[in-house]
XYZ file of C-alpha atoms in Angstrom:
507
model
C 0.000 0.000 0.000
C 0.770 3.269 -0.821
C 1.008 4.868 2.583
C 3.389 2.442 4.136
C 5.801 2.975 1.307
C 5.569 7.031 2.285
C 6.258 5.771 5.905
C 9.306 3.823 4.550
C 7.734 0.838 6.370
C 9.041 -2.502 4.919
C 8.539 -6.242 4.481
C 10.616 -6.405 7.196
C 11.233 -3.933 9.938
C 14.165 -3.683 12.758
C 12.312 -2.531 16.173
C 15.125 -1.026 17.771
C 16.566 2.606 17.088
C 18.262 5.265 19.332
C 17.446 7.656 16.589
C 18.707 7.505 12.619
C 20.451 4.684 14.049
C 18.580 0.923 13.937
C 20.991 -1.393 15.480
C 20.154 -5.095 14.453
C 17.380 -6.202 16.691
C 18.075 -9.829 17.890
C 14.819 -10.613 19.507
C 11.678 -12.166 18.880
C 10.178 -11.207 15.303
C 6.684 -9.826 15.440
C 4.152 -10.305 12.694
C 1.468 -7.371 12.533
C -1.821 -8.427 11.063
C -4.424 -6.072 10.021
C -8.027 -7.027 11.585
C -9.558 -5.452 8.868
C -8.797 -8.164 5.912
C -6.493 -10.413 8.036
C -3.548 -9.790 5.785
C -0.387 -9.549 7.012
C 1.056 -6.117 7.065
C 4.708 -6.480 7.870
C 7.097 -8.086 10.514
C 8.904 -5.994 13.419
C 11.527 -7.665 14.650
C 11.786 -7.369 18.408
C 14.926 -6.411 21.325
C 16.564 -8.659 23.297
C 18.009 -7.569 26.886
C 21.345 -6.412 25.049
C 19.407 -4.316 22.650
C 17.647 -3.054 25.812
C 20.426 -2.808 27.498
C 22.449 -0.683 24.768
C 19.485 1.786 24.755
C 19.461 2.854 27.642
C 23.471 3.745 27.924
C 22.505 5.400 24.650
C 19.072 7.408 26.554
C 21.713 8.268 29.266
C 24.519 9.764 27.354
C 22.235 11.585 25.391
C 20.097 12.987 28.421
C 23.308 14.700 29.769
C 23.579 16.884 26.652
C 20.003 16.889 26.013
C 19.205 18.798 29.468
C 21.415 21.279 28.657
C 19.772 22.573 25.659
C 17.274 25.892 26.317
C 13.872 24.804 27.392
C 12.440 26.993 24.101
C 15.692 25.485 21.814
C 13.643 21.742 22.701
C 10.205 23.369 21.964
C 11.321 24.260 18.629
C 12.610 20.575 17.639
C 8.848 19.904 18.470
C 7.305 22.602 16.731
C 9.097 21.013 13.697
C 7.556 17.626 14.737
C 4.365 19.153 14.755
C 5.319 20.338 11.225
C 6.456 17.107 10.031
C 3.148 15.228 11.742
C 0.606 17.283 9.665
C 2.426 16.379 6.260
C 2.449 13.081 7.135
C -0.926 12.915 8.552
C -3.051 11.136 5.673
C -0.147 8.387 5.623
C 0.069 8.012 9.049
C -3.630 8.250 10.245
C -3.998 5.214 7.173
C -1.550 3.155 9.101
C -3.317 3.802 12.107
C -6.741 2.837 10.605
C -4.975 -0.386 8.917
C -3.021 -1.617 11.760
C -5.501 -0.800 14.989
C -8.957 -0.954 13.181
C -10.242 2.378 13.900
C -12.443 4.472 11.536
C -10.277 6.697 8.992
C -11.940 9.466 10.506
C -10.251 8.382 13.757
C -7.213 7.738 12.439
C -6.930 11.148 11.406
C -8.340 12.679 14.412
C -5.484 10.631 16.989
C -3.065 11.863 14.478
C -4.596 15.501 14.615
C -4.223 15.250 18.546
C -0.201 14.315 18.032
C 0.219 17.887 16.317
C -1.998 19.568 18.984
C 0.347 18.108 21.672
C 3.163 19.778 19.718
C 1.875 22.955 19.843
C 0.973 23.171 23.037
C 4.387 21.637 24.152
C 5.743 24.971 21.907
C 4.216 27.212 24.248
C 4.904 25.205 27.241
C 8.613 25.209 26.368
C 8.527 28.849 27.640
C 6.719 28.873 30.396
C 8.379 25.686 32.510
C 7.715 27.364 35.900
C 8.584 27.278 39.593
C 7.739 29.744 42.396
C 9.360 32.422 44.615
C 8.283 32.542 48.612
C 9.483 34.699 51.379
C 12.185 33.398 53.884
C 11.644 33.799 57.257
C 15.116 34.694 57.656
C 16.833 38.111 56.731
C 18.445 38.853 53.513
C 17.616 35.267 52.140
C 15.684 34.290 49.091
C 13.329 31.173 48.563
C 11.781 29.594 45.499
C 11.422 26.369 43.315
C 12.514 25.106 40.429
C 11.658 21.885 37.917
C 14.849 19.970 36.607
C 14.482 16.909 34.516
C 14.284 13.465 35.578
C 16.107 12.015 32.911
C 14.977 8.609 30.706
C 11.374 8.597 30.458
C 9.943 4.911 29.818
C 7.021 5.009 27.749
C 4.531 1.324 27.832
C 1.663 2.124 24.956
C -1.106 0.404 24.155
C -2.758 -0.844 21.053
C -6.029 1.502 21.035
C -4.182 5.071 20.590
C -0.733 3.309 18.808
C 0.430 7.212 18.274
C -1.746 9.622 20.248
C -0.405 8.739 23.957
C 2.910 8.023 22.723
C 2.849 11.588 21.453
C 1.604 12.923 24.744
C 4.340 11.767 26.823
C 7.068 12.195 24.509
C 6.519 16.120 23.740
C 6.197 16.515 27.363
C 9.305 14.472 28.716
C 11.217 16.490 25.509
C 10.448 19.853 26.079
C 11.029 19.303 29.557
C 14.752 17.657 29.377
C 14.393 13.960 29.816
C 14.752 11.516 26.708
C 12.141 9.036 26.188
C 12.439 5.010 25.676
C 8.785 3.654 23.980
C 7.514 -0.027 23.893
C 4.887 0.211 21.550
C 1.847 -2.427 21.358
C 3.569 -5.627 20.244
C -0.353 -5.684 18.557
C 0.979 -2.276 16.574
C 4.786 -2.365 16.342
C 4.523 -0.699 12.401
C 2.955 2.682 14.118
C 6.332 2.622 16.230
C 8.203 2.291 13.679
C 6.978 4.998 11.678
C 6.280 7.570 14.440
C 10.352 7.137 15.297
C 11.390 7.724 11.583
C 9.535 10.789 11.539
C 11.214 12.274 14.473
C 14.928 10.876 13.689
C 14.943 12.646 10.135
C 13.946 16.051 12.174
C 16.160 14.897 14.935
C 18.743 14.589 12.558
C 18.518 17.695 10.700
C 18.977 19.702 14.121
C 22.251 17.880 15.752
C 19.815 16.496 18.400
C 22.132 13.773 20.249
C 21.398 10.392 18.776
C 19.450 8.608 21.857
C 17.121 11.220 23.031
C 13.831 9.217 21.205
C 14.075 5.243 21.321
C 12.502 2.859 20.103
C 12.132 -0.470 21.794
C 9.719 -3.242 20.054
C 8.966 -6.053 22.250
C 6.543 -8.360 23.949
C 5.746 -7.959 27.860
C 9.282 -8.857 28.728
C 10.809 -5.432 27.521
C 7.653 -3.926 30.208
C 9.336 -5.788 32.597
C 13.233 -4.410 31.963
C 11.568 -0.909 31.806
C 9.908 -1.186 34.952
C 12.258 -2.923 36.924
C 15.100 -0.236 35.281
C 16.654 2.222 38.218
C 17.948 3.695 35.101
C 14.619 4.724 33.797
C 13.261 7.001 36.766
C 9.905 7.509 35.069
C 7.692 5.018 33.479
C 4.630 6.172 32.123
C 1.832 3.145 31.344
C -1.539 3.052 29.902
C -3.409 -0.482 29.186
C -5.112 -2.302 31.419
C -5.507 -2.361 35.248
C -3.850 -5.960 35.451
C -0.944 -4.434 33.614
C -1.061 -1.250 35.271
C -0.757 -3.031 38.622
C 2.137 -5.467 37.509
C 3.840 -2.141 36.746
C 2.977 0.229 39.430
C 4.543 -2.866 41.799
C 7.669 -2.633 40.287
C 8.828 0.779 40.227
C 6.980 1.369 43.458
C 9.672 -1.598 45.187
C 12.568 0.371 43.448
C 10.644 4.110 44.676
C 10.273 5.075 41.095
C 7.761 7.317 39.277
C 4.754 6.100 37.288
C 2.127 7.432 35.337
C -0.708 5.062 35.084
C -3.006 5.170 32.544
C -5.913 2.240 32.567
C -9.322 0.531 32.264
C -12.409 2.889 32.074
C -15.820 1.717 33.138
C -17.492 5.023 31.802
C -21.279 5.923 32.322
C -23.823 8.853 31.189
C -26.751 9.440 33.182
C -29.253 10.718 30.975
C -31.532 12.391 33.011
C -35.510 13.718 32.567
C -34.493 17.186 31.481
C -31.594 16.130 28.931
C -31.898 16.997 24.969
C -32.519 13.289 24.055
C -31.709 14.079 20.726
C -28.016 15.954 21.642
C -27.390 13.121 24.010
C -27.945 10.233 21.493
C -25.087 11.573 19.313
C -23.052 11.320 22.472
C -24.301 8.247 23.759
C -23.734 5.875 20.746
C -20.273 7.710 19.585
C -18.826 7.065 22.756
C -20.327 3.343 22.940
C -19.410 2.281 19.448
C -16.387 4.553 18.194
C -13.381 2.868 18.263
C -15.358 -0.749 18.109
C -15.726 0.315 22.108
C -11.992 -0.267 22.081
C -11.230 3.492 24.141
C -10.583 3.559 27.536
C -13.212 6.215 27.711
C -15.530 4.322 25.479
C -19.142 4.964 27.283
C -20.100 1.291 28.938
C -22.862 2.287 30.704
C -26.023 4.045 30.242
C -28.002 5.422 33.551
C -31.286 6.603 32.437
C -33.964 8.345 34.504
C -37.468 6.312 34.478
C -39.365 8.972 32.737
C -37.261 9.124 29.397
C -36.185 5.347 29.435
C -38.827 3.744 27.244
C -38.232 6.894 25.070
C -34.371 7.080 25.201
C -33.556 3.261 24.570
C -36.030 3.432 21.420
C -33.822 6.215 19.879
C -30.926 3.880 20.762
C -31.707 1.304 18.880
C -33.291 2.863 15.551
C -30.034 4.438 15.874
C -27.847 1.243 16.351
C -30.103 0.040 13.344
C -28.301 2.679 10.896
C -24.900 1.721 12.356
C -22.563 0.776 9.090
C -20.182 -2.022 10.317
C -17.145 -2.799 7.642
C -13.828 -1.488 6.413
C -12.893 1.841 8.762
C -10.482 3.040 5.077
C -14.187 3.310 4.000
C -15.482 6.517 5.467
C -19.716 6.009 4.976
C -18.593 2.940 7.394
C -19.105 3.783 11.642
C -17.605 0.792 13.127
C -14.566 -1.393 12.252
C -12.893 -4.498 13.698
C -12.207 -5.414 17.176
C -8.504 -5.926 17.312
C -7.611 -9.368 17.069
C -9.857 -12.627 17.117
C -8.724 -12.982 21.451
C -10.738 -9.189 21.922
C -13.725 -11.525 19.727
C -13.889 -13.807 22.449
C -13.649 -11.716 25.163
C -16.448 -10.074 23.484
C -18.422 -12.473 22.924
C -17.707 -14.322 26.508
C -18.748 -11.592 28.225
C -22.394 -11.273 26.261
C -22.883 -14.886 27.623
C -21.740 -13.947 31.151
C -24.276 -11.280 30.661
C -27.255 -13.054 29.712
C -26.058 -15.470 32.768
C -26.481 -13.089 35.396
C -29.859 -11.983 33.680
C -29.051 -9.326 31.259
C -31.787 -8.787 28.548
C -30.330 -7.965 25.058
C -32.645 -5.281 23.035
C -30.004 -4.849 20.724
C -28.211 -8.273 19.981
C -24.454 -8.823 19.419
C -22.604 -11.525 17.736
C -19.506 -12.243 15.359
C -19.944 -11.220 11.755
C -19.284 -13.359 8.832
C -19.505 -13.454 5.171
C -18.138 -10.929 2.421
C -16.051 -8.016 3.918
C -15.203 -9.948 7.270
C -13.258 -12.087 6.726
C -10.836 -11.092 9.001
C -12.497 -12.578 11.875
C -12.765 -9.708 13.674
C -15.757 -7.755 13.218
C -18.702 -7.794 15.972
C -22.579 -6.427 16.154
C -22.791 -3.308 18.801
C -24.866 -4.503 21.399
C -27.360 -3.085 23.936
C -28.043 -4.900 27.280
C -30.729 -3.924 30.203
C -29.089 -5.165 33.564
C -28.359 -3.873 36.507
C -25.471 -2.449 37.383
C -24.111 -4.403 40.479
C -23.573 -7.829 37.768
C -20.571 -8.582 38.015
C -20.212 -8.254 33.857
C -20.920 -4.272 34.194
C -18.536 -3.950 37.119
C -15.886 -5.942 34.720
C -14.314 -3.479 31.525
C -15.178 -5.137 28.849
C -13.158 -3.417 25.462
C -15.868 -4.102 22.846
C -18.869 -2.493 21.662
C -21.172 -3.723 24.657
C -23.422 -1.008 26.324
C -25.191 -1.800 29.285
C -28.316 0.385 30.412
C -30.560 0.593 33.549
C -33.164 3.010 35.002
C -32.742 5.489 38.009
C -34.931 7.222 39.880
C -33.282 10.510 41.821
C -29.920 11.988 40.500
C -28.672 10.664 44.198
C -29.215 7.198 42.815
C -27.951 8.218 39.468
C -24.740 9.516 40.892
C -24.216 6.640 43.111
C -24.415 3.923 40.520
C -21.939 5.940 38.339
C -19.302 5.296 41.216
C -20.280 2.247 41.974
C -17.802 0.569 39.969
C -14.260 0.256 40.698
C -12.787 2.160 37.813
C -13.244 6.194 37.586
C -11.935 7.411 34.551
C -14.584 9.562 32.761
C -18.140 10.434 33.210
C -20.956 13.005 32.114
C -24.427 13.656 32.810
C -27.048 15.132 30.164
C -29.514 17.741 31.707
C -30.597 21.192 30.909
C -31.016 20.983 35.109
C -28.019 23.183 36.209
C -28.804 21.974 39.718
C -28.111 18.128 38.499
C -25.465 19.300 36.778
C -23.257 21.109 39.770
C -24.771 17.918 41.884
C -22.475 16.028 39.411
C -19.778 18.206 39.337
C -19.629 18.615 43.269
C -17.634 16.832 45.938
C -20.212 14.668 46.088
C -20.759 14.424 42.432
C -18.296 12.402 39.719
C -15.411 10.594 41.392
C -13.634 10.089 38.270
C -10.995 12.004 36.851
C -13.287 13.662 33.983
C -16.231 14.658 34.320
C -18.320 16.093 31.596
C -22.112 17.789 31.288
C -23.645 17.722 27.981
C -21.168 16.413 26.450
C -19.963 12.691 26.063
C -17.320 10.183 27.997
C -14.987 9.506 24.833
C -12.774 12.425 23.250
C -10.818 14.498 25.366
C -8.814 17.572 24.396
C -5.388 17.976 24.805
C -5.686 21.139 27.201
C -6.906 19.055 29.804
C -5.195 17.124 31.868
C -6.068 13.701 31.298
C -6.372 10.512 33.748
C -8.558 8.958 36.102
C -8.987 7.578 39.549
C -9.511 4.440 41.368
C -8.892 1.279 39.467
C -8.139 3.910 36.498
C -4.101 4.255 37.765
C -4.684 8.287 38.961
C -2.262 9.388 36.604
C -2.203 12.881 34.874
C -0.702 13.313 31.006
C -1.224 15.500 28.240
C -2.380 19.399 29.067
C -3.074 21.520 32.444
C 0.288 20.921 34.816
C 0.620 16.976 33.813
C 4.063 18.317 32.380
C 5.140 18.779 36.177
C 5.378 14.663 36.551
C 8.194 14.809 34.102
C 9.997 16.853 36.028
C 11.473 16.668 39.668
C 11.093 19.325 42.204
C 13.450 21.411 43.951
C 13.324 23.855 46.298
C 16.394 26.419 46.755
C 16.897 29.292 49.445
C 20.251 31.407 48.652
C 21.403 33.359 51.531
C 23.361 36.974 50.283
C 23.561 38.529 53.834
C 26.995 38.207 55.913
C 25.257 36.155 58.803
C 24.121 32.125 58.744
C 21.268 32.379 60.560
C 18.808 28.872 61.369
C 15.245 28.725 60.422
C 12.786 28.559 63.379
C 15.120 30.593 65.766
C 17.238 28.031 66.806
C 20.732 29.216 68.236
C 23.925 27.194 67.302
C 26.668 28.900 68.773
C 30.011 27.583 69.668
């Protein structure tokens, strides 16, 4: 295809690089297989521990030159990333599409969210911060400052192959450190391109060779990363089995981590919503991405009055859903991502049913012309309720579960009462439901949105979640400050050394 020959992706790839340089990659080889016709793409192949290894003395030399370069000097190497990003965006949001499943239209937009993150790491570049406070000494002067933590490992997963990659990397690189990625062994190719890309602009600016790296691998190269006193910072999203596994070891060594997992998203929908505005929300969120987002809505908490009405609109709407190729623009939903997510899928619709779910909108595996890949499913609607042990679970498919409620007390409740909290929103016209919501008694996840839906943040926000969800913070708002260590200096210019609190030392 024509767009992987503009991303110089081959037959065969190597999956390790410290920059222009690839050095021959001498583990595992990894086959990428598109789940939209099944075909195989290319092969990756994968690091061993001496690859690894050789990366990071590469990361570390080049961090010590790296940090040295202006804060706005970095921003600038990013601005041309940006640059770079939107001429390659067609190509790359194709690849995206290809390799992960997701609509074109999606493909684009995660691409599309890589250049925003390099424009707003521009400005940021200028405006790395600390603050000044008053001594209670004489003639002394107090205030902070951010210094860079150094190699920032970066664990990706297969649902946003680019976007999250992006939103760590611009961050760590604007703020000094030099970044070490493991991309989805499900979407090495993405990896691979995203890393040529930045060597060739790399390259053209005498960056040091090692400050973006490239690491292909299976769960083993996780492991180095996060076991790694060498890599102060590792910065995860997947799910919360991984995220744990992770979080364990760089807590025993007292690193840093960003966590970034499973979602278990709801809207309540109440009386005085716009039906019609929060429809568009409501199936978006449940079916973009195949349901394969960790903000993907799972649950829909509907007030008595409209549910009869509501759940009708859902599924004439579900009825116009157009399930097939997602290079095919009139189609809504592509392929899950490989035949395991089919199982899961379809696992969970009989655990469902089980517990006593009732399907008004049935799922199941498609066949025939155009699938087959294997990996296409129906979007599904369920009525349960929402302690089952299935809605408490995060399943990644297109599976929405809805039940009633009665008072926006209720509503709010059953919205926490599950043990993820990554993003939530209510529809109502009703400010007073809608500051209930957003109160301290309201939302405990990390977003929380009215009138609008669960899936599709912007980059100005910070993004991350609560709970189960990792509590992590990337992308806008102050998320840059986890990238950074803090420091906290008092410089005394008066002729005296005297103590804080009044103590006397004398001698």
């Amino acid at each position: 295809m024509e767009f992987l020959q503009k991303l110089h992706i081959d037959n065969d790839n190597n999956g390790v690089s410290t920059g222009l340089e690839w050095p021959a990659a001498n583990g595992e080889k990894l086959f990428s297989y598109s789940p939209v016709d099944g075909k195989l793409i290319a092969a990756a192949r994968g690091a061993d521990k001496a690859n690894y290894e050789a990366v990071v003395a590469k990361a570390k030399d080049a961090f010590a030159k790296w940090r040295l370069w202006p804060a706005p000097k970095r921003g600038e190497i990013v601005r041309q990333i940006g640059e770079a990003l939107r001429h390659h965006k067609e190509d790359l949001g194709k690849l995206v599409s290809y390799e992960m499943g997701k609509s074109l239209q999606e493909g684009y937009g995660e691409v599309q969210e890589m250049i925003d993150i390099c424009d707003f790491a521009v400005g940021l570049s200028r405006q790395l911060h600390g603050l000044t406070m008053h001594s209670e000494r004489p003639a002394h002067r107090m205030y902070e400052q951010y210094h860079p933590l150094g190699i920032v490992g970066i664990i990706s997963a297969f649902n946003f192959p680019v976007a999250v990659w992006s939103w760590n990397s611009m961050l760590a690189w604007i703020c000094g450190n030099v970044t070490i990625w493991k991309p989805s062994e499900k979407t090495p190719l993405c990896g691979v391109a995203c890393q040529k890309i930045v060597a060739e602009i790399f390259a053209k600016n005498n960056v040091p060779e090692g400050v973006s790296n490239l690491v292909i691998g299976g769960r083993d190269v996780g492991e180095w990363m996060s076991n790694d006193v060498n890599v102060p910072l590792v910065s995860a999203t997947g799910s919360t089995r991984m995220g744990k596994a992770v979080g364990a070891a760089v807590g025993a060594r007292l690193g840093k981590s960003i966590l970034e997992l499973g979602g278990n998203n709801a809207i309540i929908i109440s009386k005085d919503a716009d039906l019609d505005m929060s429809l568009v929300g409501a199936v978006f969120g449940a079916v973009g991405t195949a349901g394969q987002r960790c903000t993907s809505t799972r649950r829909l908490i509907i007030h008595k009055d409209v549910y009869n009405a509501f759940t009708d609109k859902l599924k004439n709407a579900y009825k116009q859903l157009r399930i097939g190729n997602p290079l095919d623009e009139l189609n809504h939903v592509g392929p899950l991502i490989d035949k395991d997510a089919v199982t899961m899928y379809l696992n969970a619709i009989d655990k469902c049913k089980a517990e006593g779910g009732n399907f008004i909108v049935e799922g199941g595996q498609m066949n025939g012309d155009g699938f087959e890949s294997g990996c296409y499913v129906k979007p599904c609607i369920a009525e349960v309720k929402n302690e089952y042990s299935i809605v408490q679970h995060e399943t990644f498919a297109p599976i929405l579960y809805v039940m009633k409620y009665d008072s926006i007390d209720e509503a709010i409740s059953m919205q926490n009462g599950v043990p993820q909290g990554l993003s939530s929103a209510i529809m109502t016209l009703n400010l007073r439901e809608a500051e209930a919501f957003l109160s301290h008694a309201g939302s405990d996840c990390g977003i929380a949105n009215v009138n609008i839906g669960t899936s599709g943040a912007e980059i100005g926000g910070a993004f991350g979640g609560e709970k189960e969800t990792g509590g992590g913070r990337e992308s806008g708002s102050d998320a840059w400050k986890a990238y950074m260590r803090r420091q906290t200096n008092t410089i005394n210019y008066s002729t005296q050394l005297p103590l804080a609190q009044g103590i006397k030392f004398e001698f």
